[in-house]
mmCIF file of C-alpha atoms in Angstrom:
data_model
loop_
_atom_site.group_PDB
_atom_site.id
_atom_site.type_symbol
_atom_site.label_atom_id
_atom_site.label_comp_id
_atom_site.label_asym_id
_atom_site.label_seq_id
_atom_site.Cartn_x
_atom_site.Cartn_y
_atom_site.Cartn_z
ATOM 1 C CA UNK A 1 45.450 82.496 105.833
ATOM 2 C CA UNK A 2 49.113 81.256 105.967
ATOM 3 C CA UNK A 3 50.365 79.770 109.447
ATOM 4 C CA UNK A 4 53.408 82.346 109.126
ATOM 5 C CA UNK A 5 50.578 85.207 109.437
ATOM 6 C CA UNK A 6 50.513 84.359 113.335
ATOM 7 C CA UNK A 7 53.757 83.960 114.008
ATOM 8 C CA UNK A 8 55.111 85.493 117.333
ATOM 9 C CA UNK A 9 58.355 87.679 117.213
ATOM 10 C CA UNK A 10 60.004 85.193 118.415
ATOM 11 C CA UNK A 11 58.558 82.347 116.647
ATOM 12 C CA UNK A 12 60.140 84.036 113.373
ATOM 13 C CA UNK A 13 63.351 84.563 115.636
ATOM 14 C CA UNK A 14 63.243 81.238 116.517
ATOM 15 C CA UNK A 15 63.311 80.272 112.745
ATOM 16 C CA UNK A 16 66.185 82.400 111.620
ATOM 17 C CA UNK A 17 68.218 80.836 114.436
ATOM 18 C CA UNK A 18 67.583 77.175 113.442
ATOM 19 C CA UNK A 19 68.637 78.421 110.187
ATOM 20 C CA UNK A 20 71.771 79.825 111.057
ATOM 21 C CA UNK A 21 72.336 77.509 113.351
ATOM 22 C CA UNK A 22 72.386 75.189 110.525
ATOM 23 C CA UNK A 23 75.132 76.710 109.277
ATOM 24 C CA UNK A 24 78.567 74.492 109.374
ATOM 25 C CA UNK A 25 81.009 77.328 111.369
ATOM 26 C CA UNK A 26 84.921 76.245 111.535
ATOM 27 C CA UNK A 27 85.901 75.066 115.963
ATOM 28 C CA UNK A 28 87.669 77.563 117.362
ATOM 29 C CA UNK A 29 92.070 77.858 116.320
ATOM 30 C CA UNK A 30 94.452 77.173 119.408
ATOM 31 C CA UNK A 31 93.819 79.486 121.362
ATOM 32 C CA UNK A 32 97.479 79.709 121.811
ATOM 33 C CA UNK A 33 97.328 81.200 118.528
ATOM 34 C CA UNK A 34 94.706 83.762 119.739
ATOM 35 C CA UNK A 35 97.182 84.737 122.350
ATOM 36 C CA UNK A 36 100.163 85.134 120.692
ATOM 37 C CA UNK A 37 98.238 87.676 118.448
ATOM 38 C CA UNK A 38 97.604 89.191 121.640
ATOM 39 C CA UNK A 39 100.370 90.119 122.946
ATOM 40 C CA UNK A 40 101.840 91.137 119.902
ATOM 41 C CA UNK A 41 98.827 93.855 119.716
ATOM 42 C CA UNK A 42 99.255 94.449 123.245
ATOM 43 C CA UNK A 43 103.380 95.176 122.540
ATOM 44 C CA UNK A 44 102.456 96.991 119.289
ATOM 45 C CA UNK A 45 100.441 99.380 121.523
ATOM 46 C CA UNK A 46 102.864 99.581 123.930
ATOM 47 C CA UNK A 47 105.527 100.184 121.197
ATOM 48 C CA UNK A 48 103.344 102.486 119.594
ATOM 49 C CA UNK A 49 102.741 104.802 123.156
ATOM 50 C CA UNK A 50 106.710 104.759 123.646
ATOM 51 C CA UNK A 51 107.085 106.132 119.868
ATOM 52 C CA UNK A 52 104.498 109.068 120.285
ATOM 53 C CA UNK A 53 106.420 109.943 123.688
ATOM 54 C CA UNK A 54 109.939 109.581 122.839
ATOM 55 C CA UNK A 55 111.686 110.602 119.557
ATOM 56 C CA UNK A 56 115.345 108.909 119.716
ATOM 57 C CA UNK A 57 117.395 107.134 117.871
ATOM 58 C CA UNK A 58 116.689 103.531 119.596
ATOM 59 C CA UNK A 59 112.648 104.316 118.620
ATOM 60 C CA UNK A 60 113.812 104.967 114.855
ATOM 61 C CA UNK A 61 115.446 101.972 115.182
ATOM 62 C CA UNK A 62 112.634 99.793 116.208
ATOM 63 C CA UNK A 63 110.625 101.665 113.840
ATOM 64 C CA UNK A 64 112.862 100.809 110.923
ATOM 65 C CA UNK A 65 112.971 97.002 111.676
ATOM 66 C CA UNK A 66 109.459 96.841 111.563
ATOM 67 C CA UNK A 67 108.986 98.783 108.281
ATOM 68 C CA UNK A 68 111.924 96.398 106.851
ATOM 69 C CA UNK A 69 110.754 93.638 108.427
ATOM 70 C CA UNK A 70 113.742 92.675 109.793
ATOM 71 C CA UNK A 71 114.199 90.704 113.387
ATOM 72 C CA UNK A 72 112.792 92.401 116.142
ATOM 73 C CA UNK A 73 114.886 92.231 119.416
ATOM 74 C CA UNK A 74 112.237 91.050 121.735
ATOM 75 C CA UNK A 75 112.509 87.729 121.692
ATOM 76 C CA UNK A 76 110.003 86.718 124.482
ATOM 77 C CA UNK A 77 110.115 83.015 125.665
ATOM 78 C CA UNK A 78 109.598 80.739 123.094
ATOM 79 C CA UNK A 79 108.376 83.359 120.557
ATOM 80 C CA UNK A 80 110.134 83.988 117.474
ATOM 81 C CA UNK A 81 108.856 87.903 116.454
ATOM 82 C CA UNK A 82 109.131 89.592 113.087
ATOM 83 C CA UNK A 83 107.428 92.338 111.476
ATOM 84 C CA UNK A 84 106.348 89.777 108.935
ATOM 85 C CA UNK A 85 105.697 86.747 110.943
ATOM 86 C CA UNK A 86 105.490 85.495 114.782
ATOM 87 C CA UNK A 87 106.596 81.187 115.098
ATOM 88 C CA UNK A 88 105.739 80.709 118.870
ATOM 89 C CA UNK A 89 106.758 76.834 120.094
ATOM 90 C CA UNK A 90 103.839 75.258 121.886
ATOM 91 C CA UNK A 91 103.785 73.249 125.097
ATOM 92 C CA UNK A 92 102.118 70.201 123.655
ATOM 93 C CA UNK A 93 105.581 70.250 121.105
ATOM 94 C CA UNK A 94 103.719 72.278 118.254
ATOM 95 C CA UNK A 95 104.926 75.650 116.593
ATOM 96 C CA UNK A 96 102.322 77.968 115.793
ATOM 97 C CA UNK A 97 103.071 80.557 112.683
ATOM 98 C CA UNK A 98 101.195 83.191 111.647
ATOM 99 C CA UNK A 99 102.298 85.031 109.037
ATOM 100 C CA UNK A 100 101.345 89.113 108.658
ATOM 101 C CA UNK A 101 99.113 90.662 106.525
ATOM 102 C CA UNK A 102 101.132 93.568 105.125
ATOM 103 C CA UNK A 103 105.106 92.868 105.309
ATOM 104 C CA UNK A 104 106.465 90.211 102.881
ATOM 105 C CA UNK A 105 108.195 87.502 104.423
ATOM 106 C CA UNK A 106 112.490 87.506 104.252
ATOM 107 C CA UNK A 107 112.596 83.487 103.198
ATOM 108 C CA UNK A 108 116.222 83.222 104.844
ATOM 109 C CA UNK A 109 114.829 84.555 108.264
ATOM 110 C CA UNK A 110 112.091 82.381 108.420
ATOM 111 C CA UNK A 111 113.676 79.232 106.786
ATOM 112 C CA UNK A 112 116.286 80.161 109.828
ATOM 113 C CA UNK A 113 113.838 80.528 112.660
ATOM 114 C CA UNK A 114 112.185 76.879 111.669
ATOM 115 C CA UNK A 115 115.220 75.460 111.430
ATOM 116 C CA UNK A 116 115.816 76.907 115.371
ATOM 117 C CA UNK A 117 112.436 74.884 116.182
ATOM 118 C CA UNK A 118 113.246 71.675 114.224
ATOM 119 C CA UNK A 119 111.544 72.303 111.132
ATOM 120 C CA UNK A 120 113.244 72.121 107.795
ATOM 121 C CA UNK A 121 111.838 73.998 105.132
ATOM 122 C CA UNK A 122 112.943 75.920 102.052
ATOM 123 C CA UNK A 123 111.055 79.328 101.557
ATOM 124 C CA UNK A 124 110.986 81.060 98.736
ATOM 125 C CA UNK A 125 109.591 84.194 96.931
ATOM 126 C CA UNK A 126 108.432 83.827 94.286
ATOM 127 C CA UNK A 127 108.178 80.487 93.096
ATOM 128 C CA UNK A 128 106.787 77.069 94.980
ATOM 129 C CA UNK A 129 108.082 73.742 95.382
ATOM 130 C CA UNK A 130 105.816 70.815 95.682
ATOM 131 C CA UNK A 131 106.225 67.003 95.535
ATOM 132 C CA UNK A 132 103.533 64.693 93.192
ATOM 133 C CA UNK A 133 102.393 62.609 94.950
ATOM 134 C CA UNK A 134 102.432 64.606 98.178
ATOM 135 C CA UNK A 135 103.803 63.084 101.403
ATOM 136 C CA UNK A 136 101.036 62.505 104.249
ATOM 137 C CA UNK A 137 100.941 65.711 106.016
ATOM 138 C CA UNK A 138 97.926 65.491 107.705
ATOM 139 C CA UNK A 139 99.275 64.638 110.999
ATOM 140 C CA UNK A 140 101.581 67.639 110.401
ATOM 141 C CA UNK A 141 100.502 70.824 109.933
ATOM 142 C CA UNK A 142 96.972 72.382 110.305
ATOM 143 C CA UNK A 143 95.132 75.328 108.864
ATOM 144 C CA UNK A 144 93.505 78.419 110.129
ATOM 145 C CA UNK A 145 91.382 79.564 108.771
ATOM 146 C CA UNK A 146 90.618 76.912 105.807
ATOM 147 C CA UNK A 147 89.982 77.154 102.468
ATOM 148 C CA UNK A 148 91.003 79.741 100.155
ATOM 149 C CA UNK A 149 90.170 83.549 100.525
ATOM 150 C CA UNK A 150 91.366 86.947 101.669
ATOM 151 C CA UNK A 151 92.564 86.418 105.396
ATOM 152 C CA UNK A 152 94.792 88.673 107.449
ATOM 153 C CA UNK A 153 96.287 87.052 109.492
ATOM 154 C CA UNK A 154 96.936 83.097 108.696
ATOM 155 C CA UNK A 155 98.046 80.538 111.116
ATOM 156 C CA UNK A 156 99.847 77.709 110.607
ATOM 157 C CA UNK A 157 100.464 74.799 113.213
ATOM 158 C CA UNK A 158 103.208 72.588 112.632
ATOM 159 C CA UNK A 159 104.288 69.077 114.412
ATOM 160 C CA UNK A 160 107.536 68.552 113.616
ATOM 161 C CA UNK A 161 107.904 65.403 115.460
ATOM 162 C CA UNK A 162 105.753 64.352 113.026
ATOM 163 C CA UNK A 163 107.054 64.944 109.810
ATOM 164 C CA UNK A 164 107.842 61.786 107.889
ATOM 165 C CA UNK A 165 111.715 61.287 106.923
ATOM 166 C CA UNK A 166 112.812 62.475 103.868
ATOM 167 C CA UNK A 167 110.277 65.320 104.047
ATOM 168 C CA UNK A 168 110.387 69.038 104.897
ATOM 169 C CA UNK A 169 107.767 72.324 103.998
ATOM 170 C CA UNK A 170 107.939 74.416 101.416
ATOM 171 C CA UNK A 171 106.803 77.684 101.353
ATOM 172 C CA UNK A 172 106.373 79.860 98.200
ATOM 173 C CA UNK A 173 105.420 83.510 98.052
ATOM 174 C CA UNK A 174 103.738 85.581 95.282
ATOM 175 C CA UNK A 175 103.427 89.169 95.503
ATOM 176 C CA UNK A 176 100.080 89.482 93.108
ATOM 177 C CA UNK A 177 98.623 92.503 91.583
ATOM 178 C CA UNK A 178 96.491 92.815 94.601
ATOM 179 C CA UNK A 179 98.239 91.691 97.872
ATOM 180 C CA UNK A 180 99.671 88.986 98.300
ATOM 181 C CA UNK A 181 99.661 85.194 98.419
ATOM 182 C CA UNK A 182 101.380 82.321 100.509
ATOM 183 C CA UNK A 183 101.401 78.646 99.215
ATOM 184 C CA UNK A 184 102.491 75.842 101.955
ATOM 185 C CA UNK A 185 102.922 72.299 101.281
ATOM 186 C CA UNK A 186 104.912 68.920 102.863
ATOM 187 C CA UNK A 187 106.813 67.732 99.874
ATOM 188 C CA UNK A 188 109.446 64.500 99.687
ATOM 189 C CA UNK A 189 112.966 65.830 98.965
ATOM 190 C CA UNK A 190 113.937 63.434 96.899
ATOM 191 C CA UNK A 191 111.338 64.430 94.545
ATOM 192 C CA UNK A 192 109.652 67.529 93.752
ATOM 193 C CA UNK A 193 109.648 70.436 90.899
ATOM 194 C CA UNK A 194 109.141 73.946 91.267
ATOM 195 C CA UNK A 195 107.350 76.846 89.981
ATOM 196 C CA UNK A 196 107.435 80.466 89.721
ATOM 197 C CA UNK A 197 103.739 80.726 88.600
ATOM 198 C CA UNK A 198 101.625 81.622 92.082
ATOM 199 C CA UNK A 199 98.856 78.579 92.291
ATOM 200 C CA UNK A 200 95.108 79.164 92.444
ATOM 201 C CA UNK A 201 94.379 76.477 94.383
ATOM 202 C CA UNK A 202 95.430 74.672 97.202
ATOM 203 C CA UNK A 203 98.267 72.581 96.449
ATOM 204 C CA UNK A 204 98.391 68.769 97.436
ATOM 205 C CA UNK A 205 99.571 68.174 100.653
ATOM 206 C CA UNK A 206 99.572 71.444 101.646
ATOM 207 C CA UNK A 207 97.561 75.059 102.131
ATOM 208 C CA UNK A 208 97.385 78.730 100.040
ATOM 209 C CA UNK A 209 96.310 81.553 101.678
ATOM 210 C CA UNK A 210 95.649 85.114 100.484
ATOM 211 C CA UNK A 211 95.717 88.365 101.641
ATOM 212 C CA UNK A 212 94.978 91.612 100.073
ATOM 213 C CA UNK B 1 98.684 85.441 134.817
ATOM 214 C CA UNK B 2 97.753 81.509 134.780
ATOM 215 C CA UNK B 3 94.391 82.479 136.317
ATOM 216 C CA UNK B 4 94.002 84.818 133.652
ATOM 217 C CA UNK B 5 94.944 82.532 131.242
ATOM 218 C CA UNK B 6 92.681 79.921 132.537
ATOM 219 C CA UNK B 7 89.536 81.578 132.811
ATOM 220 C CA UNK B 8 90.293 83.712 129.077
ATOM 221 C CA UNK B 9 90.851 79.926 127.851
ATOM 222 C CA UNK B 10 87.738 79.186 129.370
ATOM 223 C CA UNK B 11 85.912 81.926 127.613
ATOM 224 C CA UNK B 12 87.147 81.417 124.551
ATOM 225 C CA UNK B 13 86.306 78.045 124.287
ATOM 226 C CA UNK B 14 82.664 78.838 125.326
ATOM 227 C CA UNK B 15 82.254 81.613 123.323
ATOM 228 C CA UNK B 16 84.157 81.140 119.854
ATOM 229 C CA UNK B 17 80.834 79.043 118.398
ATOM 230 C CA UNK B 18 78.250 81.873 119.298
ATOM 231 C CA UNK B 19 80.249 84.561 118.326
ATOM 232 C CA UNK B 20 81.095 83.452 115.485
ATOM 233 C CA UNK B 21 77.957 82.449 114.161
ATOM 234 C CA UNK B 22 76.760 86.062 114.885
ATOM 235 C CA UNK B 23 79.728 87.546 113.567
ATOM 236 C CA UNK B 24 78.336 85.091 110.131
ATOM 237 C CA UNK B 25 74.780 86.324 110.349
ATOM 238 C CA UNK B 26 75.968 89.995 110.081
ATOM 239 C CA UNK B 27 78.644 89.864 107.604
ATOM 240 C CA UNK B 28 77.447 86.704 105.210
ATOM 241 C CA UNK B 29 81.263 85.405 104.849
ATOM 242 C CA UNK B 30 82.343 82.242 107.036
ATOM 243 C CA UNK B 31 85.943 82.734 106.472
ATOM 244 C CA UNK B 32 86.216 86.605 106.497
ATOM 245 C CA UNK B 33 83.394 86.318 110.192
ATOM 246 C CA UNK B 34 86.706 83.538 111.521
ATOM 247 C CA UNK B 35 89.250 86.083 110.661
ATOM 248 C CA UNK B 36 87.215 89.065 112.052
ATOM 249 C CA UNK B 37 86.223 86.983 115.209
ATOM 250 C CA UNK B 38 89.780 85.283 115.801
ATOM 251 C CA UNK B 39 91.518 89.084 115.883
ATOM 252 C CA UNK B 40 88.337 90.280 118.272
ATOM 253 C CA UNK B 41 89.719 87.322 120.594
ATOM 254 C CA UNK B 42 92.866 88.242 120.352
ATOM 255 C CA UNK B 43 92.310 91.992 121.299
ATOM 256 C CA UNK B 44 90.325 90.677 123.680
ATOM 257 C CA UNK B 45 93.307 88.229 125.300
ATOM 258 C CA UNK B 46 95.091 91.830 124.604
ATOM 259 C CA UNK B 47 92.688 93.881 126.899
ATOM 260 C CA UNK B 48 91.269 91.148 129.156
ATOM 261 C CA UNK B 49 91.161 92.677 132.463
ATOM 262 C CA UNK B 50 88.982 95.244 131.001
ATOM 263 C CA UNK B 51 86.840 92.526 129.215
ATOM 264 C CA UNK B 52 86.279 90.582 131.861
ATOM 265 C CA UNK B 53 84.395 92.920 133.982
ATOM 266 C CA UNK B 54 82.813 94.004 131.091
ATOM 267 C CA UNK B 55 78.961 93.569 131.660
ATOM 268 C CA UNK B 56 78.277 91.650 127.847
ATOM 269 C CA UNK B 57 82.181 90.063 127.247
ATOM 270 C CA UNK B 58 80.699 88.116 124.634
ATOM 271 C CA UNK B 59 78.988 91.062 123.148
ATOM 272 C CA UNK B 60 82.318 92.841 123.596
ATOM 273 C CA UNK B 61 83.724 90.709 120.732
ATOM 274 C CA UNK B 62 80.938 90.431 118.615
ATOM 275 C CA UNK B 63 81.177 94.096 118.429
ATOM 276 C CA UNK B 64 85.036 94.416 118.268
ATOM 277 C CA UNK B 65 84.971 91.588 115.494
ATOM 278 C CA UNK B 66 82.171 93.804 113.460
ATOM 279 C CA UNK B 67 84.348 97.107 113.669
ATOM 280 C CA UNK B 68 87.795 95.214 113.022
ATOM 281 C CA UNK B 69 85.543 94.164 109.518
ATOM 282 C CA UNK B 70 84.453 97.470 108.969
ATOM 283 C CA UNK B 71 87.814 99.260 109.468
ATOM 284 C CA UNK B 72 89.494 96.559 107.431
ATOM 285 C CA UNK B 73 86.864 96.881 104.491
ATOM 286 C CA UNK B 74 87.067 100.903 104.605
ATOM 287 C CA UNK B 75 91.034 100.537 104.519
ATOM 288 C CA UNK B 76 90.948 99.245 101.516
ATOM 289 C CA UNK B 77 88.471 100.912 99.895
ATOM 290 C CA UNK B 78 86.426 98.537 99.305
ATOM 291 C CA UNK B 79 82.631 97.679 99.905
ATOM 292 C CA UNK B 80 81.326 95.862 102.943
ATOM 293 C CA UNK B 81 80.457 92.419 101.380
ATOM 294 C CA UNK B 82 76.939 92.660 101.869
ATOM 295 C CA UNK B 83 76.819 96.768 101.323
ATOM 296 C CA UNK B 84 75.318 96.190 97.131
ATOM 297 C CA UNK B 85 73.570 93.591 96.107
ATOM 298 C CA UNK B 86 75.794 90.987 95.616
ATOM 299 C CA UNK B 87 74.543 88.145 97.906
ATOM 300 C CA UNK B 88 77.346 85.323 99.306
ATOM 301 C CA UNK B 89 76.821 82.016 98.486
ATOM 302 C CA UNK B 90 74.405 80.791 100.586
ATOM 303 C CA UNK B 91 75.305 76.892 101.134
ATOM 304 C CA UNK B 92 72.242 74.440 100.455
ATOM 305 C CA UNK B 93 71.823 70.849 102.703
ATOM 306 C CA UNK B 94 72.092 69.962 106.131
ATOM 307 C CA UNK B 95 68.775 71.706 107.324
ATOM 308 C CA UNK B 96 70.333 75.316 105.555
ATOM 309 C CA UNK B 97 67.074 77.534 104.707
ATOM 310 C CA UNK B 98 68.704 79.152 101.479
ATOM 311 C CA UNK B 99 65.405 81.205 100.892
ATOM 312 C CA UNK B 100 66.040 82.406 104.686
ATOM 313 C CA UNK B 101 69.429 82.769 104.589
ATOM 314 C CA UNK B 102 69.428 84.799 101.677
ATOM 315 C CA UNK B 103 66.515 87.045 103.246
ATOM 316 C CA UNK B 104 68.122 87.588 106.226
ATOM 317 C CA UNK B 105 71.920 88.415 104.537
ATOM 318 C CA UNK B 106 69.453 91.061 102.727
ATOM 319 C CA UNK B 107 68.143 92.853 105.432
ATOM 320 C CA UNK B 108 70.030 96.189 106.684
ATOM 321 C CA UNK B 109 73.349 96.008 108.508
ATOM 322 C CA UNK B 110 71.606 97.176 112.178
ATOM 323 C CA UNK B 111 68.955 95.240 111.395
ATOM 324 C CA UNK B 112 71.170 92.154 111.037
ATOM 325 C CA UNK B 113 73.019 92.805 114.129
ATOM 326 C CA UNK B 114 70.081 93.406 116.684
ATOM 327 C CA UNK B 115 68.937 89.837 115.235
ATOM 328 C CA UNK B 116 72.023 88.064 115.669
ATOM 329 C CA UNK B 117 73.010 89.491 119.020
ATOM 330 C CA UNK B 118 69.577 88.681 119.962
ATOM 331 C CA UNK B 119 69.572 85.347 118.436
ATOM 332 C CA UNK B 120 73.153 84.454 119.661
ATOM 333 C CA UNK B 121 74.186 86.290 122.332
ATOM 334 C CA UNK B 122 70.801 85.976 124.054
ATOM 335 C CA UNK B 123 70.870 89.599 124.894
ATOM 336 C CA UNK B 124 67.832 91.747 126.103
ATOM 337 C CA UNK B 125 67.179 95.586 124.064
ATOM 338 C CA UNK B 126 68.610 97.496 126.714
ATOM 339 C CA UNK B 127 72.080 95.094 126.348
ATOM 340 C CA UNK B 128 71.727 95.241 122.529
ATOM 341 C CA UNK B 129 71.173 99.233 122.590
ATOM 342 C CA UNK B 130 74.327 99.962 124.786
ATOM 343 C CA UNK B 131 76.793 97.827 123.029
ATOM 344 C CA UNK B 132 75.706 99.410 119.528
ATOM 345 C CA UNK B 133 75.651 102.600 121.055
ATOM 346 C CA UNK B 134 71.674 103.405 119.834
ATOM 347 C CA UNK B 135 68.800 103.528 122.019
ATOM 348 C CA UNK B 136 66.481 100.792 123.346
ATOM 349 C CA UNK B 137 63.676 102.337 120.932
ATOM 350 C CA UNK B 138 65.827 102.388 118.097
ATOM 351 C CA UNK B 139 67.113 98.614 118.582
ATOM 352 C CA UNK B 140 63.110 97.559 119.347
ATOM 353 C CA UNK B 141 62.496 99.067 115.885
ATOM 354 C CA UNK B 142 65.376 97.566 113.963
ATOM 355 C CA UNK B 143 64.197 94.182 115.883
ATOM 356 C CA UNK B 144 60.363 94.533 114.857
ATOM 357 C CA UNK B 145 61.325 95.511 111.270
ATOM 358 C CA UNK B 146 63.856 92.700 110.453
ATOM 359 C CA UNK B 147 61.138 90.251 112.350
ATOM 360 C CA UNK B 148 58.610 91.587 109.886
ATOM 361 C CA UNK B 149 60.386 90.907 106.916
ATOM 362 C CA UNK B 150 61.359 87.673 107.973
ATOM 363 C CA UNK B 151 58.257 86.862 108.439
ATOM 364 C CA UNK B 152 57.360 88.007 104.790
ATOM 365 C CA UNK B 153 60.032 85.259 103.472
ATOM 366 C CA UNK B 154 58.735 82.206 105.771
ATOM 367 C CA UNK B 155 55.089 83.281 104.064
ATOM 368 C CA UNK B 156 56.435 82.860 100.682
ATOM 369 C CA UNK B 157 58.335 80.083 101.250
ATOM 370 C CA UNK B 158 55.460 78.316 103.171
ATOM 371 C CA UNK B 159 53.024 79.411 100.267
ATOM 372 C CA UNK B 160 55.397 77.830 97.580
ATOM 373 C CA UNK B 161 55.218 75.035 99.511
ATOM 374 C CA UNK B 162 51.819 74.265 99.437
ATOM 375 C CA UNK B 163 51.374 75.603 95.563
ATOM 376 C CA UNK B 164 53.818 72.691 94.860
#
């Protein structure tokens, strides 16, 4: 006779959610972040009802700056939209970046728009710049989600009050044999090297996400 | 709109942990359950005046984050991580049953989610049966099933326990 024999439904229920409970789960991302993916679903549906309905040259138009991912025209508040990325500026001083699963980031449009938000950064396809020893970045920029894996829809918050002098991001991005991949680090300007081999693990100082 | 923010703020800061362990307990993967959770939110921010009057909100995105997966997964042709055999890596420490873990990730996708919405969304059958669309029977025998073979695993476990 084994004392598990007697256990109630939700005795064993009980069990499975100490167990799981157990499990270390990531704190929720800003929910800023959650937001701003949002509303772009929310406009994307709207977009997408005015599209079925209307066949014109201005839908074409917005339907050809997506597939190019070129800069949308909506620029709402203090949200910076592209087919390939949305850089929203927090209240609390932040900038909140996630990047999109399925169009491949222009690196002049977003080096541009963080430059607009105080954030210097080169961004490159391609290859990836990073400094050794890294610069302290961990008041700087945080990761969601963390660790390295398939994710869709990466977000990036950045502090640029907080960046140290002499210091800006770089961003490198690798179109692999299946999707894609987007390597982030703070690097010192007066000293860093660059490669155009896509890492395979995080760098130091800094994040890789992939998507596929 | 600053109510609404407010009280979806609210919500989301209650509900990420649950839901998000639930969303783990179905689908086995931490980061892919954030990412599947984080868009559920997000739809949910997207659609909130319907969500909240929805009877279950919390259910709501449990669900929505277990479809986005599924759609996702299908899109690409590839397997639901827990569809073959192929178990995740089930973490070990910090009170983690592995044996338990591993049992439940092996049980049948329904099976797993009338557990975890039970477990973590403290829901009752009839709840359960209208947010996965099945009926109260058919959720009661996904329930007593999974139970049962859960309960098969904390035998063996508690029986190699003693042998050792």
């Amino acid at each position: 006779m084994n004392i598990h024999d007697d256990m109630s439904q939700d005795d064993v229920l009980a069990a499975a959610a100490t167990c799981l409970s157990a499990l270390p789960v990531a704190g929720p991302p800003a929910v800023e972040a959650i937001m701003v993916r949002g509303r772009a679903r929310r406009r994307r549906t709207v977009t997408g009802l005015g599209l079925a309905g209307t066949v014109g040259v201005t839908a074409l138009a917005l339907g050809l700056a997506g597939v190019f991912g070129g800069h949308s025209p909506a620029h709402a508040g203090t949200t910076i939209r592209t087919a390939a990325f949305t850089l929203t500026h927090n209240a609390n001083g932040t900038d909140t970046l996630t990047i999109s699963p399925l169009v491949l980031v222009k690196p002049a449009t977003l080096q541009n728009d963080l430059a607009q938000y105080g954030i210097q950064a080169m961004v490159h396809t391609g290859s990836f710049c990073s400094s050794n020893p890294a610069p302290d970045w961990s008041q700087v920029m945080s990761f969601w989600p963390q660790g390295y894996g398939p994710v869709r829809n990466p977000t990036i918050t950045i502090n640029p009050s907080a960046m140290p002098a002499s210091t800006e991001l770089s961003f490198g991005y690798f179109q692999l044999p299946v999707g894609q991949e987007t390597a982030l680090a703070l690097i010192n300007t007066n000293s860093y090297t660059c490669t155009s081999t896509a890492p395979t693990a995080p760098p130091a100082g800094g994040g890789l996400f992939r998507r596929s | 709109m600053s109510n609404e923010r407010a009280e979806f703020t609210e919500f989301f800061q209650a509900s990420w942990q649950p839901c998000l362990r639930a969303v783990v307990a179905v689908v086995g993967s931490q980061q892919l359950a954030e990412d599947q959770v984080a868009e559920a939110f997000a739809r949910a921010w997207a659609s909130w005046r319907k969500v909240s009057r929805h009877p279950a909100p919390r259910a709501w995105v449990v669900r929505t984050a277990l479809n986005t997966g599924a759609s996702w997964w299908r899109r690409r042709n590839r397997e639901l991580p827990l569809a073959g055999h192929d178990l995740p890596d089930a973490p070990s420490g910090g009170g983690v049953d592995v044996a338990l873990l591993a049992a439940l990730w092996r049980l049948p996708g329904r099976q797993r989610e009338v557990i975890a919405l039970r477990i973590f969304l403290d829901l009752d059958t009839g709840t359960i049966a209208q947010q996965l669309g099945i009926e109260a029977g058919t959720v009661r025998m996904h329930l007593s099933r999974g139970v049962a073979a859960l309960r098969r695993e904390l035998t063996l476990i508690n029986t190699s326990e003693a042998q050792q």
